[in-house]
PDB file of C-alpha atoms in Angstrom:
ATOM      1  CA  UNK N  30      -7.484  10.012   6.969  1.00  0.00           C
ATOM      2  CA  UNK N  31      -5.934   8.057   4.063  1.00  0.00           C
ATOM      3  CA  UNK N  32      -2.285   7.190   4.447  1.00  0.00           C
ATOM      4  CA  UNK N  33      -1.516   7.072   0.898  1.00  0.00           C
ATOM      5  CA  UNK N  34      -0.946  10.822   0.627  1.00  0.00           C
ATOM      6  CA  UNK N  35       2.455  10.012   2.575  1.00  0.00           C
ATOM      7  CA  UNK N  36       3.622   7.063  -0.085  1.00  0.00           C
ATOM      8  CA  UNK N  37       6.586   8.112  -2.017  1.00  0.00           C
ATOM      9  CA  UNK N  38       4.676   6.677  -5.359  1.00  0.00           C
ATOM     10  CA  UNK N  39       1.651   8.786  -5.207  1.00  0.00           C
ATOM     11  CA  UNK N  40       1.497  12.242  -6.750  1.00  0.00           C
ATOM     12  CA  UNK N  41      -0.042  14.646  -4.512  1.00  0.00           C
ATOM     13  CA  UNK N  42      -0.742  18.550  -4.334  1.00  0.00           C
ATOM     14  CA  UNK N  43       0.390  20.182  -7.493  1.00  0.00           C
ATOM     15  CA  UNK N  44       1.174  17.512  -9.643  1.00  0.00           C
ATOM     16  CA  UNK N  45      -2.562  16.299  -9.543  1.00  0.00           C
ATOM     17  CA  UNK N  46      -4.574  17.859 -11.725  1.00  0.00           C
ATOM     18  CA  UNK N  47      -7.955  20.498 -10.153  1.00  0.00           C
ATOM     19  CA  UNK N  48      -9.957  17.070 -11.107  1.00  0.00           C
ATOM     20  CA  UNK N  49      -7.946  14.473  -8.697  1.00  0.00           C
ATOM     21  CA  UNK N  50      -8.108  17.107  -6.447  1.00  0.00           C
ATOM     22  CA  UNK N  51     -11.734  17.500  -6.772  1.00  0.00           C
ATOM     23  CA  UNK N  52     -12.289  13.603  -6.522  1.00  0.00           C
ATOM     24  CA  UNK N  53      -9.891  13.475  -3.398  1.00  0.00           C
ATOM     25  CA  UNK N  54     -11.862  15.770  -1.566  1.00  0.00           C
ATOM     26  CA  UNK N  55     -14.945  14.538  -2.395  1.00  0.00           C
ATOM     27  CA  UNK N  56     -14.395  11.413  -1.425  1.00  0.00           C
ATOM     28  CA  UNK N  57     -12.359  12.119   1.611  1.00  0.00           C
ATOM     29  CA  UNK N  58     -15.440  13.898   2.816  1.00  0.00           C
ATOM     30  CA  UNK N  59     -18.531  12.050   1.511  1.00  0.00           C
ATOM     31  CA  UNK N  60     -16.685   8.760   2.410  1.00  0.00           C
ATOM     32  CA  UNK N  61     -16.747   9.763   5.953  1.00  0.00           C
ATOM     33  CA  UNK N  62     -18.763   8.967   9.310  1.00  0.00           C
ATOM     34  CA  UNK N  63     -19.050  13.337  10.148  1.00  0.00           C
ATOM     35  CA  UNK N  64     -20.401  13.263   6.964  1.00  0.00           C
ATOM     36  CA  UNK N  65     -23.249  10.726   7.322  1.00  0.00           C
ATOM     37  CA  UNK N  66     -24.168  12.419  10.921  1.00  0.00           C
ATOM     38  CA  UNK N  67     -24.466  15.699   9.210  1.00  0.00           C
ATOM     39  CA  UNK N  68     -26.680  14.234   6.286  1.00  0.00           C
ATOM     40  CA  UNK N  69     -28.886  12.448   9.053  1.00  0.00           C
ATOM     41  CA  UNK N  70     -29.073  15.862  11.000  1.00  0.00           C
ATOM     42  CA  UNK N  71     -30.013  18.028   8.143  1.00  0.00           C
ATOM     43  CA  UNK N  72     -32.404  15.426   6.985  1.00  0.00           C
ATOM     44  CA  UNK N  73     -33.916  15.637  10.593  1.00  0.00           C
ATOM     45  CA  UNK N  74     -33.743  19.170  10.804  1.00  0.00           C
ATOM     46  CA  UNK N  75     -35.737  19.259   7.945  1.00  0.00           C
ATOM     47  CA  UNK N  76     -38.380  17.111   8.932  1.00  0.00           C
ATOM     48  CA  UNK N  77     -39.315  18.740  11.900  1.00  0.00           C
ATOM     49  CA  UNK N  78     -39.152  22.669  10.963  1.00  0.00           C
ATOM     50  CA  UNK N  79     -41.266  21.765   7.807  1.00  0.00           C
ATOM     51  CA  UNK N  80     -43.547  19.489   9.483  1.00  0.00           C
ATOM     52  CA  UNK N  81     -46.567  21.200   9.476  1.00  0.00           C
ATOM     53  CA  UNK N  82     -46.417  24.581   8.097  1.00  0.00           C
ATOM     54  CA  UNK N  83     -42.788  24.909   7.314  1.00  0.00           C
ATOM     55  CA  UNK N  84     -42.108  26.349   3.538  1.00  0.00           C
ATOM     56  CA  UNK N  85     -42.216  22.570   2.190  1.00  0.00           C
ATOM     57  CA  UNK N  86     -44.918  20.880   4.367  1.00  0.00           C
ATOM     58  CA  UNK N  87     -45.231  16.976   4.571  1.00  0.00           C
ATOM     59  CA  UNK N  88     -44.533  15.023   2.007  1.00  0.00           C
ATOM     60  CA  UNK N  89     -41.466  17.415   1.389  1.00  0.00           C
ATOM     61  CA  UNK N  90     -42.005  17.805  -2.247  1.00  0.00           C
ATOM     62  CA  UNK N  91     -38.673  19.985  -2.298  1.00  0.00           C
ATOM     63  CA  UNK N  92     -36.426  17.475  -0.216  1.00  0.00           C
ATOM     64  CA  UNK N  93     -37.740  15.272  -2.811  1.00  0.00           C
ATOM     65  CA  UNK N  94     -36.727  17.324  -5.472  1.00  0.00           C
ATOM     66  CA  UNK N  95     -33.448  18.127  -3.954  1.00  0.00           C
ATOM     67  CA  UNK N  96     -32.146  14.210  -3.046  1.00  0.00           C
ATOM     68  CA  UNK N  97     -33.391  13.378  -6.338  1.00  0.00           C
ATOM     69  CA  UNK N  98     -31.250  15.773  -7.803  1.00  0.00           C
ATOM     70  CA  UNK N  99     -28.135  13.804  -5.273  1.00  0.00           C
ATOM     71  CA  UNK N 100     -29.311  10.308  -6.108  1.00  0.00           C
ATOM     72  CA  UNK N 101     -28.436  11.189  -9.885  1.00  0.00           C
ATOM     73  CA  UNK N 102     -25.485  12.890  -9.433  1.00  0.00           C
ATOM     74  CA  UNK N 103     -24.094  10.832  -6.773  1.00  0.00           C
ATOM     75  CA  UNK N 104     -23.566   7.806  -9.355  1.00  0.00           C
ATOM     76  CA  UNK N 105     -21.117   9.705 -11.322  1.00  0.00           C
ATOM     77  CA  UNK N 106     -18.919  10.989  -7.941  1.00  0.00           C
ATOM     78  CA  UNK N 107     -18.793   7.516  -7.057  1.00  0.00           C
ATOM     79  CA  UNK N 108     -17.295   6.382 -10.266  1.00  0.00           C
ATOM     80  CA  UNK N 109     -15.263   9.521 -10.508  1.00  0.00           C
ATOM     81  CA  UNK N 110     -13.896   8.522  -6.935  1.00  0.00           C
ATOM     82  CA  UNK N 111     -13.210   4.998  -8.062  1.00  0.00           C
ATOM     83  CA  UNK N 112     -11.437   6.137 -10.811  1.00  0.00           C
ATOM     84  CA  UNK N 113      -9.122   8.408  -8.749  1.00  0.00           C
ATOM     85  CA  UNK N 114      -8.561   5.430  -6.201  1.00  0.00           C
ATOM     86  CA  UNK N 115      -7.704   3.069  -9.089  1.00  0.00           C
ATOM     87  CA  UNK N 116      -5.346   5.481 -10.180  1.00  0.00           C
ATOM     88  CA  UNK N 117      -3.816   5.710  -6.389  1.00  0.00           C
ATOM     89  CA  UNK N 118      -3.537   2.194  -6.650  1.00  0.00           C
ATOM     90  CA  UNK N 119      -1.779   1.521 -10.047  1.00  0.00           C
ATOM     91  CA  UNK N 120       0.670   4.192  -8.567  1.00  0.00           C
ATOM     92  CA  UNK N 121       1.736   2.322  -5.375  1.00  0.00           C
ATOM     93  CA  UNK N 122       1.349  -0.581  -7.825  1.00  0.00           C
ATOM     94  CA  UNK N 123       4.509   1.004  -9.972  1.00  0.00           C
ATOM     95  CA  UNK N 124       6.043   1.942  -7.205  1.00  0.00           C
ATOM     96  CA  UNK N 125       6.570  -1.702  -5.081  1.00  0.00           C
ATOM     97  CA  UNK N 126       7.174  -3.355  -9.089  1.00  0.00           C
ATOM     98  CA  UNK N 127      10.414  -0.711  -9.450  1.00  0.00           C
ATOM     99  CA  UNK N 128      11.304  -1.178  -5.724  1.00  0.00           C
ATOM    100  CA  UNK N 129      10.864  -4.722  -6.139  1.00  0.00           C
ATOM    101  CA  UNK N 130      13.405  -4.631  -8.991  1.00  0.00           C
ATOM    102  CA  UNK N 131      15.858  -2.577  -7.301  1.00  0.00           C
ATOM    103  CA  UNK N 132      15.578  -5.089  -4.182  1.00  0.00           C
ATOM    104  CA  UNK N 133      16.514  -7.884  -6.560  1.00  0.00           C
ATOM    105  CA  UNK N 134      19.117  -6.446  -8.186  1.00  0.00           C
ATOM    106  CA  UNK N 135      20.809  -5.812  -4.994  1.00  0.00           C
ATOM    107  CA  UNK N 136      20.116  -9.351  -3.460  1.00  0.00           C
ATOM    108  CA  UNK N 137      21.570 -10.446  -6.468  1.00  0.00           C
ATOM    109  CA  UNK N 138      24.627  -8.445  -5.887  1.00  0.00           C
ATOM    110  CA  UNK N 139      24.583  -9.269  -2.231  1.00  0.00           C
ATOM    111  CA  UNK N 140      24.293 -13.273  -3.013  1.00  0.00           C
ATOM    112  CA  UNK N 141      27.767 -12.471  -5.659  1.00  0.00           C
ATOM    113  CA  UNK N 142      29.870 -11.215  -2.583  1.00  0.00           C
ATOM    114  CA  UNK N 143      28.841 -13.658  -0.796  1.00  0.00           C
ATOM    115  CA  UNK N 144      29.937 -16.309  -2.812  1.00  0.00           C
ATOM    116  CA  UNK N 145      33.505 -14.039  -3.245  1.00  0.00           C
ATOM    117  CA  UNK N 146      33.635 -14.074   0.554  1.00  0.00           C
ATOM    118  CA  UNK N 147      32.732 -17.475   0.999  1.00  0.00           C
ATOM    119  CA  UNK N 148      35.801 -18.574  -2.018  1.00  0.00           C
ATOM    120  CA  UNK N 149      37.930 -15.619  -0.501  1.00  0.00           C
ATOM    121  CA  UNK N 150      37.751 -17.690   3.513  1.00  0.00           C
ATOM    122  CA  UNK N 151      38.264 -21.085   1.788  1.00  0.00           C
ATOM    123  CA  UNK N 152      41.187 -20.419   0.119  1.00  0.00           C
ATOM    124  CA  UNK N 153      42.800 -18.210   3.628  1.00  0.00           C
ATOM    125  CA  UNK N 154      41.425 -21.514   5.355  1.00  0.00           C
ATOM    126  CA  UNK N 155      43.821 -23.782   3.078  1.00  0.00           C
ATOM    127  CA  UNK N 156      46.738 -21.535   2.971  1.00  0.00           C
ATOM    128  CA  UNK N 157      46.600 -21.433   6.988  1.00  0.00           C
ATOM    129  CA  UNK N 158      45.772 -24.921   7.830  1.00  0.00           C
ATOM    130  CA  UNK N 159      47.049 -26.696   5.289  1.00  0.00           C
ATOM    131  CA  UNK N 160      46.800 -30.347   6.764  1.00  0.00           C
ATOM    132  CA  UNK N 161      43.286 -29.401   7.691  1.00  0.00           C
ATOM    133  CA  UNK N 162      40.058 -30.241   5.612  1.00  0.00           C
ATOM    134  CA  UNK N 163      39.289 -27.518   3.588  1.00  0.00           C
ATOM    135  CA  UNK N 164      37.026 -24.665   5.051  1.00  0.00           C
ATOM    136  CA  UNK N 165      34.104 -25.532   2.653  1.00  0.00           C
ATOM    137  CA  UNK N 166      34.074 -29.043   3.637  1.00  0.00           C
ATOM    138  CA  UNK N 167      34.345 -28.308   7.553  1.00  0.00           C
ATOM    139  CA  UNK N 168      31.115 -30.584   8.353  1.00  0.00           C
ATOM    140  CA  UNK N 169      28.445 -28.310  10.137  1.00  0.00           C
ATOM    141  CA  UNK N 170      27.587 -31.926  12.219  1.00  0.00           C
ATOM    142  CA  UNK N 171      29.541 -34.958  12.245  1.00  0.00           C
ATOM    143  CA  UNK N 172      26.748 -37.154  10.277  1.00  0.00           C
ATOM    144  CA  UNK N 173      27.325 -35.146   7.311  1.00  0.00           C
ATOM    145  CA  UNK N 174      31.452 -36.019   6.821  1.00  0.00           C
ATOM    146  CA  UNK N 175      31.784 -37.072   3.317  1.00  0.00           C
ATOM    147  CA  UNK N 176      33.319 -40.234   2.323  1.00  0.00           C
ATOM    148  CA  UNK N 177      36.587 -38.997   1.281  1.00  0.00           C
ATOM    149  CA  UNK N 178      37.335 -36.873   4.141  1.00  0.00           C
ATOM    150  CA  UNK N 179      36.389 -39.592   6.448  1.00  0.00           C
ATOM    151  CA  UNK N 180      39.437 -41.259   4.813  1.00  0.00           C
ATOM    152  CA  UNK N 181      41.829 -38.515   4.633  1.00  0.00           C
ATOM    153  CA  UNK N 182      41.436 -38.505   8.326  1.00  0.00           C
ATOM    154  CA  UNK N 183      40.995 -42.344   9.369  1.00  0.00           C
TER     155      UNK N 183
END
């Protein structure tokens, strides 16, 4: 079973048209392992109840006929199934560019308040301690101590 019928960006039931429809289920179900034992069991089925004096004896002149008849139209389901699953596609496509958009946006807002925070502690830092280094230059280890607040201290 395809998962995409669950993605938020993909139009499903009534807002695809009797077409997409048609090309879902055809797909769904010729694009299928049930499917392919079925087709090998009719074809076998065949064979042997027409074998000999069945009402299409060897060489099957009317399975012929019939998978002829398949082979031609079976081109045109295949690009009418690509076409719907190109279309699935350019959906989730739209959907992950907006959402990628939105996610931006908010990092972008995120990274802001950060940088508010980050001003917001400094300045608490120097109004509490201030005879301390400031909070943005508290060295995170001790081989990064600038110059100048190696001499504000020495």
């Amino acid at each position: 079973m395809n998962r995409w019928r669950i993605h938020p960006g993909v139009r499903t039931g009534t807002a695809l048209s009797v077409g997409e429809r048609a090309a879902d289920y055809v797909r769904n179900g010729m694009g299928s392992w049930p499917f392919v034992f079925a087709f090998l069991t009719t074809m076998g089925v065949w064979a042997v109840y027409n074998g000999s004096d069945g009402f299409d004896p060897y060489p099957f002149i009317l399975l012929n006929l019939f998978l002829s008849m398949i082979a031609g139209l079976q081109g045109a389901i295949l690009l009418i199934s690509a076409k719907r699953a190109d279309s699935v596609s350019s959906e989730v496509a739209v959907h992950t560019l907006s959402n990628t958009a939105t996610l931006q946006e908010m990092i972008e807002a995120n990274t802001a308040l950060t940088e508010a925070v980050a001003e917001l502690a400094s300045e608490i830092h120097q109004r509490v301690c201030p005879s301390r280094l400031p909070y943005d230059a508290v060295p995170r280890r001790a081989t990064q101590l600038p110059t100048e607040t190696t001499a504000r201290r020495g």
